[in-house]
XYZ file of C-alpha atoms in Angstrom:
222
model
C 8.231 -26.726 41.050
C 5.482 -24.780 39.284
C 6.196 -23.318 35.815
C 5.898 -19.806 37.248
C 8.393 -20.522 40.024
C 10.755 -22.231 37.590
C 10.643 -19.204 35.279
C 11.270 -16.899 38.235
C 14.264 -18.971 39.343
C 15.713 -18.989 35.840
C 15.293 -15.224 35.498
C 16.933 -14.666 38.884
C 19.930 -16.781 37.897
C 20.249 -14.848 34.625
C 19.965 -11.516 36.413
C 22.560 -12.327 39.073
C 24.927 -13.877 36.534
C 24.875 -10.725 34.453
C 25.586 -8.607 37.537
C 28.617 -10.741 38.349
C 29.841 -10.763 34.755
C 29.642 -6.969 34.736
C 31.419 -6.643 38.079
C 34.074 -9.373 37.897
C 34.222 -10.281 34.231
C 33.293 -13.549 32.557
C 36.540 -15.407 33.265
C 36.562 -14.625 37.000
C 32.973 -15.684 37.619
C 32.075 -19.307 38.356
C 28.731 -21.085 38.329
C 29.167 -21.546 42.075
C 29.445 -17.760 42.454
C 26.292 -17.334 40.390
C 24.365 -19.928 42.393
C 25.325 -18.227 45.651
C 24.305 -14.786 44.384
C 20.987 -16.130 43.087
C 20.252 -18.029 46.296
C 19.949 -21.348 44.482
C 21.761 -24.627 44.795
C 24.568 -25.405 42.386
C 22.510 -28.330 41.107
C 19.554 -26.090 40.311
C 21.819 -23.645 38.535
C 23.261 -26.461 36.418
C 19.724 -27.623 35.638
C 18.835 -24.320 34.010
C 22.278 -23.420 32.693
C 24.853 -26.212 32.313
C 27.664 -23.697 31.767
C 28.579 -20.020 31.949
C 28.524 -20.005 28.173
C 24.858 -21.056 28.219
C 24.096 -17.995 30.344
C 25.908 -15.740 27.889
C 24.034 -17.268 24.953
C 20.790 -16.610 26.815
C 21.831 -12.989 27.194
C 22.694 -12.810 23.490
C 19.205 -14.144 22.735
C 17.603 -11.379 24.812
C 19.694 -8.789 23.007
C 18.702 -10.183 19.609
C 14.988 -10.155 20.444
C 15.254 -6.489 21.400
C 17.349 -5.691 18.324
C 14.734 -7.292 16.078
C 11.890 -5.431 17.771
C 13.514 -2.006 17.674
C 14.787 -2.503 14.137
C 11.296 -3.355 12.905
C 9.999 -0.132 14.443
C 12.734 1.838 12.685
C 12.091 0.116 9.350
C 8.382 0.890 9.536
C 9.221 4.548 10.129
C 11.511 4.972 7.112
C 11.949 3.648 3.586
C 15.292 5.425 3.133
C 18.098 2.903 2.656
C 20.726 4.892 4.540
C 18.447 5.595 7.482
C 17.426 1.940 7.746
C 20.989 0.629 7.692
C 22.165 3.278 10.164
C 19.270 2.330 12.446
C 20.209 -1.366 12.340
C 23.811 -0.553 13.292
C 22.976 2.085 15.896
C 20.384 -0.074 17.649
C 22.848 -2.967 17.875
C 25.525 -0.778 19.441
C 23.129 1.070 21.747
C 21.916 -2.246 23.170
C 25.515 -3.187 23.929
C 26.441 0.170 25.438
C 25.849 -0.473 29.136
C 27.673 -3.809 28.885
C 30.491 -2.575 26.682
C 33.207 -3.597 29.153
C 31.613 -6.998 29.604
C 31.577 -7.546 25.842
C 35.156 -6.358 25.617
C 36.192 -8.987 28.153
C 34.320 -11.633 26.199
C 36.052 -10.944 22.916
C 38.769 -13.516 23.518
C 36.037 -16.165 23.603
C 33.896 -14.531 20.923
C 36.740 -14.848 18.424
C 37.563 -18.455 19.382
C 35.623 -20.742 17.040
C 35.862 -23.532 19.635
C 33.980 -21.453 22.208
C 30.164 -21.731 22.280
C 29.904 -17.947 22.667
C 31.982 -17.304 19.556
C 30.117 -15.409 16.874
C 31.235 -18.206 14.517
C 30.223 -21.180 16.694
C 27.582 -23.785 15.897
C 25.759 -22.846 19.102
C 25.551 -19.252 17.909
C 24.485 -20.054 14.342
C 20.795 -19.192 14.759
C 21.546 -15.828 16.358
C 24.103 -15.155 13.644
C 21.533 -15.769 10.914
C 18.931 -13.671 12.699
C 21.379 -10.790 12.828
C 21.961 -11.099 9.089
C 18.206 -11.219 8.479
C 17.792 -7.899 10.307
C 20.270 -6.366 7.874
C 18.570 -8.016 4.910
C 15.310 -6.434 6.040
C 17.114 -3.098 6.328
C 18.129 -3.247 2.650
C 14.751 -4.534 1.450
C 13.763 -1.317 -0.301
C 12.804 -0.792 -3.964
C 16.172 0.597 -5.070
C 17.974 -2.580 -3.951
C 17.262 -5.495 -6.332
C 16.116 -8.650 -4.560
C 19.033 -10.599 -6.037
C 21.473 -8.244 -4.313
C 19.870 -8.039 -0.875
C 21.319 -11.198 0.667
C 24.869 -10.439 -0.516
C 24.598 -6.859 0.706
C 23.326 -8.049 4.089
C 26.265 -10.466 4.483
C 28.716 -7.701 3.654
C 27.061 -5.330 6.119
C 27.115 -8.030 8.795
C 30.881 -8.415 8.363
C 31.187 -4.627 8.627
C 29.097 -4.673 11.793
C 31.497 -7.181 13.373
C 34.297 -4.705 12.826
C 32.207 -1.880 14.242
C 31.410 -3.908 17.362
C 35.092 -4.657 17.927
C 35.922 -0.960 17.569
C 32.987 0.008 19.786
C 33.946 -2.119 22.792
C 37.396 -0.507 22.831
C 36.254 3.038 22.021
C 37.001 5.285 24.998
C 35.786 8.511 23.375
C 32.845 10.248 25.124
C 29.667 8.263 24.439
C 31.724 6.290 21.905
C 31.379 9.208 19.494
C 34.190 7.922 17.293
C 32.256 4.734 16.642
C 29.123 6.713 15.813
C 31.075 8.806 13.318
C 32.666 5.690 11.834
C 29.260 4.052 11.381
C 27.771 7.138 9.749
C 30.786 7.711 7.518
C 30.968 4.084 6.383
C 27.278 3.860 5.563
C 27.362 7.209 3.765
C 30.119 5.765 1.566
C 28.371 2.452 0.922
C 24.808 3.563 0.162
C 25.627 5.567 -3.009
C 27.503 2.523 -4.358
C 24.522 0.173 -4.101
C 23.036 1.053 -7.532
C 26.451 0.389 -9.079
C 26.710 -2.988 -7.332
C 23.431 -3.984 -8.957
C 24.875 -3.561 -12.463
C 25.842 -6.730 -14.386
C 29.378 -5.364 -14.733
C 29.741 -5.496 -10.934
C 28.955 -9.204 -10.666
C 32.640 -10.184 -10.764
C 33.411 -7.717 -7.967
C 30.540 -9.025 -5.830
C 31.715 -12.591 -6.330
C 35.240 -11.641 -5.283
C 33.972 -9.922 -2.137
C 31.864 -12.929 -1.177
C 34.801 -15.256 -1.837
C 37.022 -13.185 0.464
C 34.381 -13.260 3.210
C 33.936 -17.000 2.721
C 37.657 -17.723 3.037
C 37.709 -15.648 6.212
C 34.891 -17.765 7.645
C 32.528 -14.798 7.725
C 29.717 -16.348 5.714
C 27.042 -18.540 7.301
C 26.763 -22.172 6.299
C 23.462 -21.640 4.482
C 24.942 -19.367 1.808
């Protein structure tokens, strides 16, 4: 099979899998269902994607690439800390919007550390770190000391997890409640950043990071 045909087959499998996940949900869709919808053999489907979880991770990768691209555009357009952080959050949620129900159905697996699609899994570690790097770039402005940027990004990432959980269950029109929660939270946090940079706040920052660490919300590299 030529590289072009192989790429086309892989894309078709991904496309049909996502359609089925949206329609039936992750748990009720099998690789056999996906192979049939894509018009490929089960063996070929296994060749490209050995599991349903591999397909979901591929989808997460696509979402992250788009998040990184759109976030960079937003960061180039503004040097305001609040605007940059709001953009990082809003872009993440907007990308999830059309698949909100699908993500909601996945949350049982996303929270299970044994599942490859868990936000805490080893398989997801690179995407997890890339998501944190987007937030670190968001806070990379002159008023945020370099020594504080990584810690602030980790804290914002933990906040984003909570926002995502709220978002997938938000039934308000256009998920307006989530949008208001994001704006309100960031408006509260941004004015505190200069205070967090003070030496007197070091103990508080250490306590926050310790709490996140005990909860398993910090990446291994920290």
